[in-house]
N, CA and C atoms as an extended XYZ file, in Angstrom:
282
Properties=species:S:1:pos:R:3:atomname:S:1:resname:S:1:resid:I:1 pbc="F F F"
N         0.841       -1.180        0.000 N   UNK     1
C         0.000        0.000        0.000 CA  UNK     1
C         0.887        1.245        0.000 C   UNK     1
N         0.353        2.278       -0.627 N   UNK     2
C         1.068        3.540       -0.758 CA  UNK     2
C         0.294        4.630       -0.022 C   UNK     2
N         1.012        5.574        0.540 N   UNK     3
C         0.393        6.739        1.171 CA  UNK     3
C         0.546        7.917        0.217 C   UNK     3
N        -0.573        8.549       -0.120 N   UNK     4
C        -0.567        9.720       -0.998 CA  UNK     4
C        -1.027       10.914       -0.175 C   UNK     4
N        -0.275       11.994       -0.265 N   UNK     5
C        -0.665       13.229        0.420 CA  UNK     5
C        -1.415       14.107       -0.567 C   UNK     5
N        -2.615       14.504       -0.177 N   UNK     6
C        -3.394       15.417       -1.009 CA  UNK     6
C        -3.762       16.635       -0.174 C   UNK     6
N        -3.993       17.736       -0.860 N   UNK     7
C        -4.336       18.981       -0.181 CA  UNK     7
C        -5.651       19.488       -0.748 C   UNK     7
N        -6.647       19.569        0.106 N   UNK     8
C        -7.962       20.048       -0.300 CA  UNK     8
C        -8.374       21.155        0.655 C   UNK     8
N        -8.656       22.309        0.092 N   UNK     9
C        -9.098       23.459        0.882 CA  UNK     9
C        -8.096       23.793        1.992 C   UNK     9
N        -6.827       23.789        1.609 N   UNK    10
C        -5.717       24.110        2.519 CA  UNK    10
C        -5.590       23.145        3.696 C   UNK    10
N        -6.073       21.937        3.521 N   UNK    11
C        -5.905       20.898        4.541 CA  UNK    11
C        -5.241       19.705        3.879 C   UNK    11
N        -4.217       19.204        4.539 N   UNK    12
C        -3.503       18.059        3.990 CA  UNK    12
C        -4.068       16.769        4.571 C   UNK    12
N        -4.235       15.798        3.689 N   UNK    13
C        -4.735       14.485        4.073 CA  UNK    13
C        -3.757       13.435        3.563 C   UNK    13
N        -3.545       12.406        4.349 N   UNK    14
C        -2.754       11.263        3.916 CA  UNK    14
C        -3.726       10.121        3.659 C   UNK    14
N        -3.744        9.670        2.413 N   UNK    15
C        -4.689        8.639        1.992 CA  UNK    15
C        -3.906        7.397        1.586 C   UNK    15
N        -4.309        6.267        2.123 N   UNK    16
C        -3.674        5.008        1.748 CA  UNK    16
C        -4.396        4.445        0.529 C   UNK    16
N        -3.597        3.994       -0.432 N   UNK    17
C        -4.195        3.425       -1.644 CA  UNK    17
C        -3.344        2.258       -2.128 C   UNK    17
N        -3.896        1.505       -3.035 N   UNK    18
C        -3.158        0.398       -3.643 CA  UNK    18
C        -2.121        0.957       -4.601 C   UNK    18
N        -1.093        0.177       -4.822 N   UNK    19
C        -0.083        0.572       -5.796 CA  UNK    19
C        -0.748        0.776       -7.150 C   UNK    19
N        -0.400        1.871       -7.801 N   UNK    20
C        -0.961        2.183       -9.109 CA  UNK    20
C        -2.169        3.099       -9.054 C   UNK    20
N        -2.733        3.326       -7.871 N   UNK    21
C        -3.910        4.187       -7.743 CA  UNK    21
C        -3.558        5.628       -7.378 C   UNK    21
N        -2.264        5.915       -7.270 N   UNK    22
C        -1.830        7.245       -6.856 CA  UNK    22
C        -2.341        8.327       -7.803 C   UNK    22
N        -2.218        8.082       -9.091 N   UNK    23
C        -2.641        9.081      -10.081 CA  UNK    23
C        -4.145        9.340       -9.981 C   UNK    23
N        -4.914        8.302       -9.741 N   UNK    24
C        -6.362        8.447       -9.583 CA  UNK    24
C        -6.684        9.371       -8.411 C   UNK    24
N        -6.001        9.180       -7.287 N   UNK    25
C        -6.234       10.036       -6.120 CA  UNK    25
C        -5.826       11.478       -6.390 C   UNK    25
N        -4.702       11.664       -7.077 N   UNK    26
C        -4.247       13.023       -7.386 CA  UNK    26
C        -5.210       13.712       -8.350 C   UNK    26
N        -5.765       12.949       -9.294 N   UNK    27
C        -6.776       13.517      -10.196 CA  UNK    27
C        -8.050       13.861       -9.435 C   UNK    27
N        -8.424       13.023       -8.475 N   UNK    28
C        -9.602       13.311       -7.648 CA  UNK    28
C        -9.369       14.582       -6.833 C   UNK    28
N        -8.163       14.725       -6.299 N   UNK    29
C        -7.821       15.943       -5.555 CA  UNK    29
C        -8.010       17.173       -6.444 C   UNK    29
N        -7.493       17.112       -7.668 N   UNK    30
C        -7.618       18.248       -8.593 CA  UNK    30
C        -9.080       18.563       -8.880 C   UNK    30
N        -9.890       17.528       -9.052 N   UNK    31
C       -11.307       17.733       -9.370 CA  UNK    31
C       -12.039       18.370       -8.194 C   UNK    31
N       -11.762       17.907       -6.990 N   UNK    32
C       -12.408       18.470       -5.801 CA  UNK    32
C       -12.003       19.927       -5.617 C   UNK    32
N       -10.718       20.209       -5.767 N   UNK    33
C       -10.228       21.590       -5.656 CA  UNK    33
C       -10.892       22.461       -6.715 C   UNK    33
N       -11.062       21.915       -7.917 N   UNK    34
C       -11.713       22.654       -9.001 CA  UNK    34
C       -13.156       23.000       -8.648 C   UNK    34
N       -13.881       22.057       -8.059 N   UNK    35
C       -15.269       22.324       -7.656 CA  UNK    35
C       -15.299       23.450       -6.629 C   UNK    35
N       -14.425       23.377       -5.648 N   UNK    36
C       -14.395       24.423       -4.613 CA  UNK    36
C       -14.038       25.770       -5.233 C   UNK    36
N       -13.091       25.776       -6.164 N   UNK    37
C       -12.701       27.029       -6.826 CA  UNK    37
C       -13.827       27.592       -7.692 C   UNK    37
N       -14.595       26.710       -8.332 N   UNK    38
C       -15.675       27.151       -9.224 CA  UNK    38
C       -16.934       27.588       -8.476 C   UNK    38
N       -17.037       27.220       -7.218 N   UNK    39
C       -18.182       27.606       -6.392 CA  UNK    39
C       -17.650       28.302       -5.137 C   UNK    39
N       -17.203       29.556       -5.271 N   UNK    40
C       -16.584       30.243       -4.134 CA  UNK    40
C       -17.489       30.343       -2.907 C   UNK    40
N       -18.802       30.281       -3.107 N   UNK    41
C       -19.717       30.349       -1.962 CA  UNK    41
C       -19.537       29.146       -1.029 C   UNK    41
N       -18.947       28.065       -1.541 N   UNK    42
C       -18.702       26.894       -0.694 CA  UNK    42
C       -17.712       27.201        0.421 C   UNK    42
N       -16.812       28.130        0.170 N   UNK    43
C       -15.777       28.466        1.164 CA  UNK    43
C       -16.387       29.032        2.449 C   UNK    43
N       -17.585       29.562        2.357 N   UNK    44
C       -18.245       30.164        3.526 CA  UNK    44
C       -18.910       29.117        4.423 C   UNK    44
N       -19.059       27.902        3.915 N   UNK    45
C       -19.753       26.851        4.664 CA  UNK    45
C       -18.814       26.175        5.657 C   UNK    45
N       -19.415       25.517        6.633 N   UNK    46
C       -18.606       24.695        7.541 CA  UNK    46
C       -17.979       23.566        6.724 C   UNK    46
N       -16.941       22.976        7.269 N   UNK    47
C       -16.232       21.921        6.540 CA  UNK    47
C       -17.158       20.774        6.148 C   UNK    47
N       -17.999       20.329        7.070 N   UNK    48
C       -18.880       19.197        6.764 CA  UNK    48
C       -19.886       19.557        5.673 C   UNK    48
N       -20.458       20.754        5.731 N   UNK    49
C       -21.411       21.167        4.693 CA  UNK    49
C       -20.702       21.373        3.357 C   UNK    49
N       -19.495       21.907        3.412 N   UNK    50
C       -18.723       22.131        2.189 CA  UNK    50
C       -18.474       20.804        1.473 C   UNK    50
N       -18.016       19.795        2.239 N   UNK    51
C       -17.731       18.514        1.615 CA  UNK    51
C       -19.009       17.787        1.204 C   UNK    51
N       -20.101       18.020        1.911 N   UNK    52
C       -21.386       17.475        1.480 CA  UNK    52
C       -21.779       18.074        0.135 C   UNK    52
N       -21.663       19.391        0.010 N   UNK    53
C       -22.026       20.056       -1.248 CA  UNK    53
C       -21.119       19.608       -2.392 C   UNK    53
N       -19.826       19.486       -2.128 N   UNK    54
C       -18.901       18.995       -3.159 CA  UNK    54
C       -19.311       17.589       -3.576 C   UNK    54
N       -19.650       16.748       -2.607 N   UNK    55
C       -20.094       15.382       -2.912 CA  UNK    55
C       -21.344       15.384       -3.775 C   UNK    55
N       -22.298       16.243       -3.443 N   UNK    56
C       -23.539       16.319       -4.224 CA  UNK    56
C       -23.275       16.820       -5.641 C   UNK    56
N       -22.402       17.805       -5.779 N   UNK    57
C       -22.065       18.332       -7.109 CA  UNK    57
C       -21.403       17.242       -7.946 C   UNK    57
N       -20.441       16.532       -7.358 N   UNK    58
C       -19.752       15.472       -8.100 CA  UNK    58
C       -20.687       14.304       -8.405 C   UNK    58
N       -21.583       13.984       -7.475 N   UNK    59
C       -22.551       12.912       -7.723 CA  UNK    59
C       -23.467       13.287       -8.879 C   UNK    59
N       -23.922       14.531       -8.900 N   UNK    60
C       -24.792       14.997       -9.989 CA  UNK    60
C       -24.065       14.900      -11.323 C   UNK    60
N       -22.797       15.281      -11.350 N   UNK    61
C       -22.015       15.173      -12.584 CA  UNK    61
C       -21.915       13.720      -13.034 C   UNK    61
N       -21.658       12.833      -12.071 N   UNK    62
C       -21.555       11.412      -12.395 CA  UNK    62
C       -22.863       10.848      -12.924 C   UNK    62
N       -23.965       11.237      -12.309 N   UNK    63
C       -25.284       10.776      -12.759 CA  UNK    63
C       -25.564       11.278      -14.168 C   UNK    63
N       -25.249       12.558      -14.411 N   UNK    64
C       -25.482       13.134      -15.735 CA  UNK    64
C       -24.634       12.426      -16.797 C   UNK    64
N       -23.361       12.180      -16.481 N   UNK    65
C       -22.486       11.503      -17.443 CA  UNK    65
C       -22.945       10.074      -17.679 C   UNK    65
N       -23.424        9.409      -16.634 N   UNK    66
C       -23.930        8.055      -16.791 CA  UNK    66
C       -25.158        8.046      -17.693 C   UNK    66
N       -26.054        9.018      -17.505 N   UNK    67
C       -27.241        9.112      -18.357 CA  UNK    67
C       -26.835        9.372      -19.799 C   UNK    67
N       -25.870       10.265      -20.008 N   UNK    68
C       -25.395       10.549      -21.361 CA  UNK    68
C       -24.799        9.296      -21.987 C   UNK    68
N       -24.082        8.516      -21.187 N   UNK    69
C       -23.484        7.279      -21.678 CA  UNK    69
C       -24.565        6.272      -22.068 C   UNK    69
N       -25.601        6.160      -21.228 N   UNK    70
C       -26.713        5.254      -21.533 CA  UNK    70
C       -27.433        5.717      -22.791 C   UNK    70
N       -27.682        7.023      -22.904 N   UNK    71
C       -28.333        7.558      -24.098 CA  UNK    71
C       -27.502        7.253      -25.339 C   UNK    71
N       -26.185        7.411      -25.239 N   UNK    72
C       -25.304        7.140      -26.370 CA  UNK    72
C       -25.318        5.652      -26.706 C   UNK    72
N       -25.302        4.793      -25.674 N   UNK    73
C       -25.380        3.348      -25.908 CA  UNK    73
C       -26.683        2.984      -26.612 C   UNK    73
N       -27.794        3.595      -26.196 N   UNK    74
C       -29.080        3.340      -26.848 CA  UNK    74
C       -29.056        3.802      -28.298 C   UNK    74
N       -28.425        4.944      -28.549 N   UNK    75
C       -28.293        5.462      -29.911 CA  UNK    75
C       -27.487        4.485      -30.767 C   UNK    75
N       -26.373        3.999      -30.232 N   UNK    76
C       -25.560        3.034      -30.975 CA  UNK    76
C       -26.333        1.747      -31.232 C   UNK    76
N       -27.110        1.313      -30.255 N   UNK    77
C       -27.915        0.106      -30.428 CA  UNK    77
C       -28.943        0.294      -31.539 C   UNK    77
N       -29.566        1.477      -31.605 N   UNK    78
C       -30.543        1.728      -32.676 CA  UNK    78
C       -29.854        1.733      -34.041 C   UNK    78
N       -28.639        2.235      -34.110 N   UNK    79
C       -27.884        2.194      -35.366 CA  UNK    79
C       -27.583        0.749      -35.736 C   UNK    79
N       -27.192       -0.059      -34.751 N   UNK    80
C       -26.922       -1.475      -35.005 CA  UNK    80
C       -28.149       -2.191      -35.547 C   UNK    80
N       -29.309       -1.898      -34.981 N   UNK    81
C       -30.555       -2.520      -35.442 CA  UNK    81
C       -30.820       -2.144      -36.893 C   UNK    81
N       -30.646       -0.874      -37.226 N   UNK    82
C       -30.857       -0.429      -38.605 CA  UNK    82
C       -29.851       -1.071      -39.552 C   UNK    82
N       -28.604       -1.206      -39.118 N   UNK    83
C       -27.593       -1.859      -39.955 CA  UNK    83
C       -27.942       -3.324      -40.202 C   UNK    83
N       -28.440       -3.995      -39.171 N   UNK    84
C       -28.860       -5.387      -39.338 CA  UNK    84
C       -30.007       -5.492      -40.341 C   UNK    84
N       -30.945       -4.557      -40.284 N   UNK    85
C       -32.054       -4.549      -41.245 CA  UNK    85
C       -31.521       -4.377      -42.661 C   UNK    85
N       -30.580       -3.456      -42.828 N   UNK    86
C       -29.988       -3.240      -44.148 CA  UNK    86
C       -29.238       -4.473      -44.627 C   UNK    86
N       -28.483       -5.107      -43.736 N   UNK    87
C       -27.771       -6.333      -44.101 CA  UNK    87
C       -28.750       -7.416      -44.530 C   UNK    87
N       -29.863       -7.544      -43.817 N   UNK    88
C       -30.874       -8.542      -44.175 CA  UNK    88
C       -31.482       -8.242      -45.538 C   UNK    88
N       -31.734       -6.959      -45.826 N   UNK    89
C       -32.256       -6.585      -47.140 CA  UNK    89
C       -31.260       -6.916      -48.244 C   UNK    89
N       -30.001       -6.629      -47.996 N   UNK    90
C       -28.963       -6.928      -48.991 CA  UNK    90
C       -28.859       -8.427      -49.204 C   UNK    90
N       -28.866       -9.198      -48.117 N   UNK    91
C       -28.793      -10.655      -48.224 CA  UNK    91
C       -30.003      -11.214      -48.963 C   UNK    91
N       -31.175      -10.636      -48.756 N   UNK    92
C       -32.401      -11.113      -49.402 CA  UNK    92
C       -32.374      -10.858      -50.901 C   UNK    92
N       -31.659       -9.834      -51.339 N   UNK    93
C       -31.608       -9.497      -52.764 CA  UNK    93
C       -30.547      -10.292      -53.503 C   UNK    93
N       -29.717      -11.045      -52.802 N   UNK    94
C       -28.652      -11.835      -53.455 CA  UNK    94
C       -29.198      -13.059      -54.113 C   UNK    94
């Protein structure tokens, strides 16, 4: 296990992670800091409320991206269905 030091809202945290996950944690740190920077009103909240709001913002982003991914998968599936229909038409004309 590896210990990664991250700094969020001027507080340092030591997080234990598996080998190879260091970059993931550092990217998460950057994303959290970015949310706090993009919503300056969060700085006025208590620490627990601030991290709750950051969690809700990131969860909403994840839900939205998941929905977009599902919508895109459905779109690709509809294209596949149409391609299969075209292939069947071509095969029927042979």
